[in-house]
Protein backbone atom coordinates (compact mmCIF):
# COMPACT_ATOMS: atom_id res chain seq x y z
CA UNK A 1 2.07 -24.05 14.13
CA UNK A 2 3.52 -27.15 13.69
CA UNK A 3 0.83 -28.88 11.11
CA UNK A 4 0.63 -25.15 9.53
CA UNK A 5 2.46 -25.14 6.18
CA UNK A 6 5.59 -23.36 5.18
CA UNK A 7 4.42 -21.02 3.18
CA UNK A 8 1.14 -19.55 5.54
CA UNK A 9 3.57 -19.14 8.56
CA UNK A 10 3.63 -15.74 9.62
CA UNK A 11 6.91 -13.25 8.55
CA UNK A 12 8.06 -13.67 12.19
CA UNK A 13 7.05 -17.08 12.28
CA UNK A 14 9.40 -17.75 8.80
CA UNK A 15 12.00 -15.83 10.60
CA UNK A 16 12.19 -17.50 13.73
CA UNK A 17 12.88 -20.80 11.81
CA UNK A 18 15.37 -19.55 9.73
CA UNK A 19 17.09 -17.73 12.52
CA UNK A 20 16.69 -21.66 14.37
CA UNK A 21 17.72 -23.72 11.49
CA UNK A 22 14.66 -25.62 12.18
CA UNK A 23 14.71 -24.67 7.57
CA UNK A 24 16.69 -23.43 5.92
CA UNK A 25 16.74 -20.20 3.04
CA UNK A 26 17.05 -22.00 0.08
CA UNK A 27 14.05 -24.63 1.63
CA UNK A 28 11.65 -21.09 2.80
CA UNK A 29 13.09 -19.73 -1.29
CA UNK A 30 12.15 -22.73 -2.64
CA UNK A 31 8.03 -23.57 -0.77
CA UNK A 32 7.71 -19.31 -2.26
CA UNK A 33 8.76 -19.72 -5.23
CA UNK A 34 6.75 -22.97 -6.20
CA UNK A 35 3.68 -21.33 -4.69
CA UNK A 36 3.82 -18.70 -7.14
CA UNK A 37 4.38 -20.93 -9.91
CA UNK A 38 1.78 -22.73 -9.05
CA UNK A 39 -0.52 -19.36 -8.19
CA UNK A 40 0.93 -16.53 -9.78
CA UNK A 41 -0.82 -17.55 -13.51
CA UNK A 42 -3.73 -17.20 -11.91
CA UNK A 43 -3.66 -14.17 -9.30
CA UNK A 44 -0.91 -12.31 -11.65
CA UNK A 45 -0.16 -10.53 -8.84
CA UNK A 46 3.68 -10.54 -9.99
CA UNK A 47 5.40 -8.52 -13.05
CA UNK A 48 8.42 -10.06 -12.57
CA UNK A 49 9.18 -13.01 -10.71
CA UNK A 50 13.07 -13.67 -9.70
CA UNK A 51 13.47 -17.32 -8.98
CA UNK A 52 17.28 -17.68 -9.63
CA UNK A 53 18.34 -14.80 -7.95
CA UNK A 54 15.87 -15.66 -5.10
CA UNK A 55 17.35 -18.47 -5.16
CA UNK A 56 20.92 -17.37 -4.71
CA UNK A 57 20.23 -15.14 -2.05
CA UNK A 58 18.58 -17.87 -0.44
CA UNK A 59 22.10 -19.93 -0.77
CA UNK A 60 24.39 -16.51 0.06
CA UNK A 61 21.93 -16.24 2.89
CA UNK A 62 22.50 -19.89 4.24
CA UNK A 63 25.85 -19.68 3.81
CA UNK A 64 26.87 -16.24 5.83
CA UNK A 65 24.15 -18.21 8.59
CA UNK A 66 26.59 -20.93 8.64
CA UNK A 67 29.89 -18.51 9.18
CA UNK A 68 27.42 -16.88 12.39
CA UNK A 69 26.44 -14.39 10.77
CA UNK A 70 22.90 -12.94 10.44
CA UNK A 71 22.23 -9.95 8.04
CA UNK A 72 18.83 -8.83 10.40
CA UNK A 73 15.48 -9.55 11.33
CA UNK A 74 14.68 -11.34 8.20
CA UNK A 75 17.43 -13.07 6.99
CA UNK A 76 16.35 -15.80 4.98
CA UNK A 77 12.86 -15.33 4.04
CA UNK A 78 11.01 -13.97 1.28
CA UNK A 79 9.65 -10.61 1.09
CA UNK A 80 8.53 -9.22 -2.72
CA UNK A 81 7.96 -5.51 -3.23
CA UNK A 82 5.34 -3.32 -5.77
CA UNK A 83 6.84 -2.51 -8.76
CA UNK A 84 7.14 0.76 -7.39
CA UNK A 85 10.32 1.24 -6.23
CA UNK A 86 13.68 1.35 -8.26
CA UNK A 87 15.74 -2.12 -7.52
CA UNK A 88 19.37 -2.21 -9.30
CA UNK A 89 19.54 -4.22 -12.15
CA UNK A 90 16.42 -6.02 -11.52
CA UNK A 91 13.22 -4.23 -14.26
CA UNK A 92 11.01 -1.63 -12.28
CA UNK A 93 7.88 -0.96 -14.41
CA UNK A 94 5.67 0.90 -12.74
CA UNK A 95 2.77 -0.86 -14.08
CA UNK A 96 3.39 1.55 -17.44
CA UNK A 97 4.66 0.23 -20.66
CA UNK A 98 6.55 4.01 -21.31
CA UNK A 99 8.98 1.86 -17.70
CA UNK A 100 8.56 -1.78 -19.27
CA UNK A 101 12.51 -2.37 -19.73
CA UNK A 102 13.58 0.25 -17.58
CA UNK A 103 16.61 -1.09 -15.55
CA UNK A 104 17.55 1.28 -12.14
CA UNK A 105 20.99 1.85 -12.01
CA UNK A 106 20.16 1.80 -7.98
CA UNK A 107 17.95 0.78 -5.22
CA UNK A 108 14.91 2.77 -3.40
CA UNK A 109 15.82 3.39 -0.07
CA UNK A 110 13.07 0.44 0.55
CA UNK A 111 14.56 -2.07 -1.05
CA UNK A 112 17.40 -1.05 0.65
CA UNK A 113 16.76 -1.63 4.33
CA UNK A 114 14.90 -4.76 3.44
CA UNK A 115 17.61 -6.12 1.85
CA UNK A 116 19.66 -5.04 4.43
CA UNK A 117 17.59 -6.68 6.85
CA UNK A 118 18.40 -10.32 5.08
CA UNK A 119 14.99 -11.06 2.81
CA UNK A 120 15.26 -12.21 -0.40
CA UNK A 121 13.57 -10.46 -3.36
CA UNK A 122 11.55 -13.30 -4.75
CA UNK A 123 9.57 -10.08 -6.88
CA UNK A 124 8.70 -7.33 -8.03
CA UNK A 125 3.85 -6.98 -8.05
CA UNK A 126 1.93 -5.58 -10.44
CA UNK A 127 0.48 -2.23 -9.10
CA UNK A 128 -1.98 -0.16 -11.22
CA UNK A 129 -0.11 2.39 -13.71
CA UNK A 130 2.05 4.75 -11.48
CA UNK A 131 -0.09 4.08 -9.07
CA UNK A 132 -3.61 5.45 -10.22
CA UNK A 133 -6.17 3.24 -9.49
CA UNK A 134 -7.92 1.97 -7.16
CA UNK A 135 -8.77 -1.92 -8.85
CA UNK A 136 -5.20 -3.10 -10.22
CA UNK A 137 -6.75 -3.23 -13.14
CA UNK A 138 -5.09 -0.48 -15.43
CA UNK A 139 -1.60 -1.90 -15.47
CA UNK A 140 -0.19 -2.66 -18.72
CA UNK A 141 0.61 -5.64 -17.60
CA UNK A 142 -2.53 -6.90 -17.36
CA UNK A 143 -5.14 -6.90 -14.16
CA UNK A 144 -4.34 -8.67 -10.53
CA UNK A 145 -7.12 -10.98 -9.63
CA UNK A 146 -8.88 -11.33 -5.57
CA UNK A 147 -7.24 -14.75 -4.34
CA UNK A 148 -10.24 -15.30 -2.25
CA UNK A 149 -12.53 -15.21 -5.32
CA UNK A 150 -10.68 -14.62 -8.73
CA UNK A 151 -13.22 -12.82 -10.77
CA UNK A 152 -13.37 -9.64 -8.91
CA UNK A 153 -10.63 -7.62 -8.00
CA UNK A 154 -8.11 -7.69 -5.26
CA UNK A 155 -8.49 -3.21 -4.80
CA UNK A 156 -5.38 -1.07 -5.42
CA UNK A 157 -2.93 0.07 -6.53
CA UNK A 158 -0.75 -1.65 -3.97
CA UNK A 159 -3.32 -4.59 -5.80
CA UNK A 160 -0.14 -7.11 -6.70
CA UNK A 161 1.52 -6.98 -3.24
CA UNK A 162 -1.47 -7.45 -0.84
CA UNK A 163 -2.70 -10.56 -3.47
CA UNK A 164 0.66 -12.19 -3.45
CA UNK A 165 0.31 -12.06 0.75
CA UNK A 166 -2.86 -13.10 0.57
CA UNK A 167 -2.11 -16.15 -1.40
CA UNK A 168 0.86 -16.31 0.34
CA UNK A 169 3.15 -15.93 -2.66
CA UNK A 170 5.66 -14.26 0.03
CA UNK A 171 5.32 -13.09 3.36
CA UNK A 172 4.63 -10.15 3.35
CA UNK A 173 5.23 -6.80 0.85
CA UNK A 174 5.59 -3.22 0.84
CA UNK A 175 3.72 -1.00 -1.09
CA UNK A 176 2.39 3.14 -1.18
CA UNK A 177 0.13 4.68 -0.07
CA UNK A 178 -1.38 8.04 -2.09
CA UNK A 179 -5.20 8.17 -0.92
CA UNK A 180 -5.36 4.46 0.32
CA UNK A 181 -3.42 2.55 -1.70
CA UNK A 182 -1.82 0.29 0.94
CA UNK A 183 -5.13 -0.17 3.40
CA UNK A 184 -8.28 -0.56 0.23
CA UNK A 185 -6.49 -3.64 -1.16
CA UNK A 186 -5.43 -4.70 2.31
CA UNK A 187 -8.75 -5.18 3.63
CA UNK A 188 -10.22 -6.31 -0.19
CA UNK A 189 -7.60 -8.97 0.63
CA UNK A 190 -8.46 -9.96 3.68
CA UNK A 191 -4.47 -8.51 5.36
CA UNK A 192 -2.92 -5.85 7.25
CA UNK A 193 -1.64 -2.65 5.38
CA UNK A 194 -0.31 -0.04 6.84
CA UNK A 195 0.04 3.45 5.60
CA UNK A 196 2.71 5.61 7.97
CA UNK A 197 2.82 9.12 8.97
CA UNK A 198 4.29 11.30 5.69
CA UNK A 199 7.90 11.40 6.04
CA UNK A 200 8.29 8.62 8.92
CA UNK A 201 9.23 6.05 5.49
CA UNK A 202 12.10 7.22 2.93
CA UNK A 203 11.03 8.39 -0.88
CA UNK A 204 13.99 7.94 -2.23
CA UNK A 205 13.90 5.69 -5.86
CA UNK A 206 10.20 5.45 -5.12
CA UNK A 207 8.89 6.52 -8.56
CA UNK A 208 7.04 9.12 -7.79
CA UNK A 209 2.94 9.78 -8.23
CA UNK A 210 1.90 12.20 -5.79
CA UNK A 211 5.16 14.10 -4.02
CA UNK A 212 3.36 15.31 -1.48
CA UNK A 213 1.05 12.21 -0.90
CA UNK A 214 3.55 9.34 -1.39
CA UNK A 215 4.05 7.42 1.53
CA UNK A 216 5.47 3.34 1.60
CA UNK A 217 3.95 1.34 3.59
CA UNK A 218 3.96 -2.64 4.74
CA UNK A 219 1.35 -5.19 4.24
CA UNK A 220 1.87 -8.46 6.02
CA UNK A 221 -1.11 -11.17 7.46
CA UNK A 222 -0.77 -9.98 11.14
CA UNK A 223 -0.25 -6.48 12.93
CA UNK A 224 3.21 -7.54 14.52
CA UNK A 225 4.43 -8.33 11.47
CA UNK A 226 2.97 -5.13 9.70
CA UNK A 227 5.22 -3.89 12.63
CA UNK A 228 7.67 -5.32 13.20
CA UNK A 229 8.37 -4.55 9.01
CA UNK A 230 7.87 -0.83 9.23
CA UNK A 231 10.44 -1.13 12.00
CA UNK A 232 12.72 -1.70 9.31
CA UNK A 233 11.57 0.64 6.89
CA UNK A 234 11.03 3.89 8.52
CA UNK A 235 13.61 6.07 10.00
CA UNK A 236 15.05 9.22 8.61
CA UNK A 237 17.18 9.39 4.66
CA UNK A 238 19.15 12.45 3.78
CA UNK A 239 18.17 11.82 0.16
CA UNK A 240 14.73 12.33 1.07
CA UNK A 241 14.56 16.05 1.76
CA UNK A 242 10.89 14.92 3.03
CA UNK A 243 12.03 12.46 5.13
CA UNK A 244 12.08 13.65 9.41
CA UNK A 245 15.20 12.57 11.80
CA UNK A 246 13.20 11.14 14.34
CA UNK A 247 13.73 8.60 16.31
CA UNK A 248 12.07 4.62 15.51
CA UNK A 249 9.61 3.58 17.88
CA UNK A 250 9.72 -0.28 18.98
CA UNK A 251 6.54 -0.88 17.16
CA UNK A 252 7.10 -4.26 17.89
CA UNK A 253 6.32 -3.94 22.05
CA UNK A 254 3.31 -1.64 20.89
CA UNK A 255 1.30 -4.76 19.71
CA UNK A 256 1.17 -6.71 22.68
CA UNK A 257 0.04 -2.56 24.90
CA UNK A 258 -3.45 -3.28 26.92
CA UNK A 259 -5.83 -0.89 25.17
CA UNK A 260 -7.59 -0.45 28.82
CA UNK A 261 -8.81 3.43 28.60
CA UNK A 262 -7.90 4.35 24.64
CA UNK A 263 -10.15 7.18 23.56
CA UNK A 264 -11.63 5.53 19.79
CA UNK A 265 -13.13 8.01 18.08
CA UNK A 266 -16.38 7.41 15.87
CA UNK A 267 -16.47 10.16 12.70
CA UNK A 268 -19.70 10.50 12.30
CA UNK A 269 -19.60 11.78 8.78
CA UNK A 270 -17.77 8.03 7.81
CA UNK A 271 -21.22 6.12 8.97
CA UNK A 272 -23.92 8.57 7.87
CA UNK A 273 -23.54 8.06 4.20
CA UNK A 274 -25.74 5.86 1.71
CA UNK A 275 -22.99 4.42 0.44
CA UNK A 276 -21.80 2.12 2.94
CA UNK A 277 -22.36 -1.31 2.51
CA UNK A 278 -24.96 -2.31 5.74
CA UNK A 279 -21.97 -5.41 6.35
CA UNK A 280 -18.97 -3.53 6.43
CA UNK A 281 -20.24 -1.74 8.94
CA UNK A 282 -22.03 -4.50 11.40
CA UNK A 283 -18.33 -6.01 10.91
CA UNK A 284 -16.69 -2.36 11.87
CA UNK A 285 -19.28 -2.42 15.16
CA UNK A 286 -16.99 -6.52 15.65
CA UNK A 287 -14.30 -4.34 15.61
CA UNK A 288 -15.58 -1.85 17.84
CA UNK A 289 -16.66 -3.88 20.25
CA UNK A 290 -13.22 -6.06 20.55
CA UNK A 291 -12.12 -2.40 21.68
CA UNK A 292 -14.60 -2.01 24.43
CA UNK A 293 -14.39 -5.26 25.75
CA UNK A 294 -10.74 -4.69 26.18
CA UNK A 295 -11.27 -1.35 27.83
CA UNK A 296 -11.61 0.79 25.35
CA UNK A 297 -13.99 3.94 25.59
CA UNK A 298 -16.25 5.15 22.74
CA UNK A 299 -16.55 8.74 21.69
CA UNK A 300 -18.52 10.69 18.99
CA UNK A 301 -16.47 13.63 16.87
CA UNK A 302 -16.56 15.45 13.60
CA UNK A 303 -14.79 15.56 10.42
CA UNK A 304 -17.18 18.25 8.74
CA UNK A 305 -14.95 19.09 6.10
CA UNK A 306 -14.98 14.89 5.10
CA UNK A 307 -17.70 15.66 2.38
CA UNK A 308 -14.84 17.92 0.10
CA UNK A 309 -11.51 14.90 0.69
CA UNK A 310 -12.68 13.53 -2.58
CA UNK A 311 -12.52 16.45 -4.56
CA UNK A 312 -9.77 17.59 -2.64
CA UNK A 313 -7.58 14.54 -3.87
CA UNK A 314 -8.61 13.78 -7.58
CA UNK A 315 -7.11 18.29 -7.93
CA UNK A 316 -3.46 18.01 -5.46
CA UNK A 317 -3.24 14.56 -6.94
CA UNK A 318 -3.55 14.80 -11.02
CA UNK A 319 -2.10 18.63 -10.40
CA UNK A 320 1.35 17.24 -8.74
CA UNK A 321 1.39 13.71 -11.08
CA UNK A 322 1.19 15.47 -14.02
CA UNK A 323 3.87 17.18 -12.80
CA UNK A 324 6.11 14.27 -11.93
CA UNK A 325 5.29 12.03 -15.20
CA UNK A 326 6.48 15.13 -17.14
CA UNK A 327 9.79 13.78 -17.18
CA UNK A 328 8.82 10.63 -19.55
CA UNK A 329 9.61 11.90 -22.58
CA UNK A 330 11.26 9.20 -24.33
CA UNK A 331 14.91 11.52 -24.04
CA UNK A 332 16.42 10.16 -21.60
CA UNK A 333 14.68 7.15 -20.77
CA UNK A 334 12.26 4.90 -21.27
CA UNK A 335 9.81 3.78 -24.03
CA UNK A 336 10.39 5.95 -27.12
CA UNK A 337 8.22 6.22 -30.15
CA UNK A 338 9.74 5.34 -33.29
CA UNK A 339 9.31 7.01 -36.88
CA UNK A 340 8.91 10.34 -35.36
CA UNK A 341 9.73 13.33 -37.82
CA UNK A 342 11.16 15.94 -34.84
CA UNK A 343 11.61 16.45 -31.19
CA UNK A 344 7.81 17.49 -30.83
CA UNK A 345 6.34 14.64 -32.78
CA UNK A 346 9.04 11.80 -30.79
CA UNK A 347 7.88 13.20 -27.43
CA UNK A 348 3.53 13.87 -28.15
CA UNK A 349 3.33 9.88 -29.79
CA UNK A 350 5.98 8.68 -26.71
CA UNK A 351 3.87 10.32 -24.27
CA UNK A 352 0.79 9.21 -26.36
CA UNK A 353 1.75 5.17 -26.86
CA UNK A 354 3.64 4.74 -22.86
CA UNK A 355 0.86 6.08 -20.99
CA UNK A 356 -2.58 3.96 -20.16
CA UNK A 357 -5.69 5.68 -20.50
CA UNK A 358 -6.40 6.77 -16.60
CA UNK A 359 -2.94 8.13 -17.15
CA UNK A 360 -3.73 10.62 -19.38
CA UNK A 361 -6.89 11.59 -17.57
CA UNK A 362 -5.41 12.44 -14.26
CA UNK A 363 -2.99 13.95 -16.63
CA UNK A 364 -4.78 17.05 -18.28
CA UNK A 365 -7.06 17.14 -15.00
CA UNK A 366 -3.42 17.96 -13.70
CA UNK A 367 -2.59 20.38 -16.16
CA UNK A 368 -5.59 22.08 -16.16
CA UNK A 369 -5.46 22.65 -12.74
CA UNK A 370 -2.19 24.83 -12.81
CA UNK A 371 -2.92 26.48 -16.21
CA UNK A 372 -2.96 30.31 -16.15
CA UNK A 373 -5.87 31.78 -15.06
CA UNK A 374 -7.37 28.85 -12.90
CA UNK A 375 -4.40 27.91 -10.42
CA UNK A 376 -6.01 30.00 -7.89
CA UNK A 377 -9.33 29.02 -8.59
CA UNK A 378 -8.47 25.19 -8.71
CA UNK A 379 -5.47 23.93 -6.78
CA UNK A 380 -4.92 27.06 -4.35
CA UNK A 381 -8.04 26.32 -3.61
CA UNK A 382 -8.12 22.67 -3.42
CA UNK A 383 -5.03 23.06 -0.76
CA UNK A 384 -6.87 25.49 1.17
CA UNK A 385 -10.08 23.42 1.95
CA UNK A 386 -6.49 19.91 2.07
CA UNK A 387 -5.63 22.70 5.35
CA UNK A 388 -9.23 22.98 6.80
CA UNK A 389 -9.35 18.64 6.55
CA UNK A 390 -6.42 18.36 8.48
CA UNK A 391 -7.55 20.79 10.78
CA UNK A 392 -10.55 18.48 11.72
CA UNK A 393 -8.06 15.64 12.27
CA UNK A 394 -6.31 17.65 14.83
CA UNK A 395 -9.51 19.02 16.26
CA UNK A 396 -10.45 15.35 17.20
CA UNK A 397 -7.78 14.29 18.12
CA UNK A 398 -8.37 16.32 21.11
CA UNK A 399 -11.26 13.94 22.21
CA UNK A 400 -10.24 10.47 20.77
CA UNK A 401 -6.90 9.14 20.98
CA UNK A 402 -7.59 6.72 17.87
CA UNK A 403 -10.31 7.28 15.36
CA UNK A 404 -12.01 3.90 13.77
CA UNK A 405 -14.00 4.16 10.81
CA UNK A 406 -14.48 1.51 7.51
CA UNK A 407 -11.43 0.80 5.18
CA UNK A 408 -13.50 0.64 1.87
CA UNK A 409 -18.05 1.08 1.59
CA UNK A 410 -18.47 -2.22 -0.07
CA UNK A 411 -16.16 -5.39 -0.16
CA UNK A 412 -13.60 -6.10 -3.20
CA UNK A 413 -16.03 -5.84 -6.31
CA UNK A 414 -16.18 -7.18 -9.56
CA UNK A 415 -14.01 -7.08 -12.86
CA UNK A 416 -14.42 -4.62 -14.76
CA UNK A 417 -17.35 -4.00 -12.42
CA UNK A 418 -16.39 0.20 -12.68
CA UNK A 419 -13.84 0.68 -15.10
CA UNK A 420 -16.03 2.30 -17.89
CA UNK A 421 -17.43 4.88 -14.55
CA UNK A 422 -14.22 6.33 -12.94
CA UNK A 423 -15.84 8.66 -10.87
CA UNK A 424 -17.26 5.48 -9.51
CA UNK A 425 -14.19 3.89 -8.86
CA UNK A 426 -12.76 7.14 -7.30
CA UNK A 427 -15.29 6.07 -4.21
CA UNK A 428 -13.80 3.44 -3.58
CA UNK A 429 -10.66 5.54 -1.87
CA UNK A 430 -13.67 7.75 0.00
CA UNK A 431 -12.78 6.68 3.78
CA UNK A 432 -8.71 6.37 2.76
CA UNK A 433 -7.95 9.28 1.48
CA UNK A 434 -8.28 12.38 4.37
CA UNK A 435 -5.73 10.30 5.83
CA UNK A 436 -2.78 11.51 2.97
CA UNK A 437 -4.65 14.94 2.66
CA UNK A 438 -3.31 15.57 6.61
CA UNK A 439 -0.05 13.83 6.19
CA UNK A 440 -1.75 11.01 9.43
CA UNK A 441 -0.69 7.53 10.09
CA UNK A 442 -3.42 4.90 9.78
CA UNK A 443 -3.75 0.89 9.17
CA UNK A 444 -6.23 -1.44 8.17
CA UNK A 445 -7.06 -4.60 10.10
CA UNK A 446 -9.19 -8.03 9.10
CA UNK A 447 -12.45 -7.49 11.31
CA UNK A 448 -14.99 -10.13 9.11
CA UNK A 449 -16.32 -11.57 6.40
CA UNK A 450 -19.35 -10.67 3.74
CA UNK A 451 -21.97 -13.31 3.04
CA UNK A 452 -19.99 -13.89 -0.57
CA UNK A 453 -16.69 -15.51 1.44
CA UNK A 454 -15.10 -11.51 1.01
CA UNK A 455 -12.91 -9.79 3.00
CA UNK A 456 -13.53 -6.71 4.76
CA UNK A 457 -11.23 -4.13 6.87
CA UNK A 458 -11.32 -1.23 9.98
CA UNK A 459 -10.19 1.13 9.58
CA UNK A 460 -7.94 2.87 12.27
CA UNK A 461 -6.17 6.63 12.83
CA UNK A 462 -4.49 8.54 14.69
CA UNK A 463 -2.33 11.60 14.88
CA UNK A 464 0.83 12.03 13.23
CA UNK A 465 3.62 9.79 14.67
CA UNK A 466 0.43 8.23 15.98
CA UNK A 467 1.86 4.33 14.58
CA UNK A 468 2.49 2.46 18.31
CA UNK A 469 -0.99 3.25 19.84
CA UNK A 470 -2.32 2.22 15.82
CA UNK A 471 -0.74 -1.57 16.56
CA UNK A 472 -2.04 -1.70 19.72
CA UNK A 473 -5.79 -1.43 19.27
CA UNK A 474 -5.19 -3.31 16.06
CA UNK A 475 -3.38 -5.50 17.70
CA UNK A 476 -6.54 -5.66 20.12
CA UNK A 477 -8.90 -5.69 16.92
CA UNK A 478 -7.10 -8.51 15.84
CA UNK A 479 -6.75 -11.28 18.98
CA UNK A 480 -10.41 -10.37 18.85
CA UNK A 481 -11.31 -11.33 16.16
CA UNK A 482 -9.09 -14.13 14.50
CA UNK A 483 -9.52 -14.97 11.57
CA UNK A 484 -8.20 -16.49 8.64
CA UNK A 485 -5.29 -14.46 6.27
CA UNK A 486 -4.07 -16.91 3.54
CA UNK A 487 -6.93 -16.98 1.00
CA UNK A 488 -8.42 -20.62 0.69
CA UNK A 489 -6.51 -21.44 -3.19
CA UNK A 490 -5.18 -24.13 -4.41
CA UNK A 491 -2.58 -24.22 -7.66
C-alpha cells in the first residue's frame, strides 16, 4: 500500500490514515481536488466542483482532530454525491435545465449522514436528467465519459458518480437506483455498486423520479468500502414515510464471512436470451467458480415472469414520474419561462424549455397510462404483474440464498450509439430492473474485462434485508478475482 498513490487508496484506507495522522484531511482533499482539476475536463463526472468549500471542510476536520475530536468513521475523507441529493446552499440540478440554479434550503438525509460521518464534499456528480437514462447522456450539462475508454458511456443514471469513483476523483460516492442506476454504471466502470432493500435508505431530500422504486446506495472501489458506506447512510428516518424502522447490521463484518454452504441460484431466464454478450457470460461464470471454489453450492432457479419486467417498469416508472414532475411548473421554484401572456402559457413554456426529450417522453407515457379509461388497462395491470415478479423472487429464495446474474448484457457501448433508439437503450437495464420491482437488494461486483479492456460486473440479489449475504458473496468474488479498480487515466 505504501507505493499506491494517495488518490487510489480505498475509502477505509484513507479514513484510517487520516485517523492515525499519517496524512491530514487538507492533504487528502487537495490530492482529490487536483485529480478533479486534471481529469474532469475529459471525464465530466461533476456538475459542480466545490474546491473552496471542500478545502474549508478539510481544514475544519484537521482543527477538530487536533483538539481530539473525530466526527465519524470517514473523518476528513472526500466522498461525492450524485446531484439528485439536496445540499443546503449548494446547487442541486438533478441534471436538468429546470433546476439549473436551484439552491436547496436543507440537506437530504443521505447528505446529512455522510457529512455527519466526517466526509468532505468535493462536489455534486453528473447524472441523467431526473435519473431517466442508462448512459448519462441525457444530462442538460452534457454527457459523462467512461474513464476506461473516453469514447464510451459510463452507464446511468449515476454515471457521474461511478466515473468519479473509477477515475479516483473521490474515494466513494452515493448514487440512486430506480431500475439499475447504481449497479449498471458500477458494472460498466469497474467498481462496486449497491442497491439496498427499498426503505433501507431514507429518500428524504432525494429528488423523486419513481417513488416506489427509487433507492439511494453506495458506489465504491471495494466491497468493504461499499459496506461501510451503506452502514452510515442506512437506517430509519421519520421524515420518509417509507423508511423502515429496523436495526442496521454490521455490514462491514459480513464482508469477510465464509460462503461455504451458501446456495447460489442461477435464474435460467437471465442466461437464455440472445442479447447476452459471450464475454459477459464468461466473466460471470468466473464469478460463479470463485464462489463454488470457496464451498458454495449451485442451484438452478426460475423467474418465469422476467420477460414482463421491462414493460412493467416502463409503465410504472413513467406513471410515477409524470406525477412527481408535475411540481416543476415555473410557479414555486426552478426555471420559469419569460414573456408569457398568462399562467397556462407560462407553465407550458416553462416545462417545454426546462425538460429534455427523454423526460418529456416519459411524462407523456406516464400521463397516458394514468389517464381515464386506460388506468386499469395499463397501470393497474402493470401493478398486478409486479406482484407476480415479486412472487417469483420469493419462491426462488426458498431454494437459494443469493442469485447470481450478469449486471448488464454487454460492456459499455459508445457515446451516441443508442441515443436514437430509446427501446434499445432501455434493454441496458434488463437484468437490473426486476430487483427494483420486487424491492429486494442487489449488488454489482467487478468480475472481469472484455477483450477491449472494458470492465464487466456480476450481479448478486438476495431476499429483502439480505444485504449481509450479498456482501459476503461479493467479498468472496472480490478476493478470488482481484481486479484493478482505478482506470488507467492520467491528466
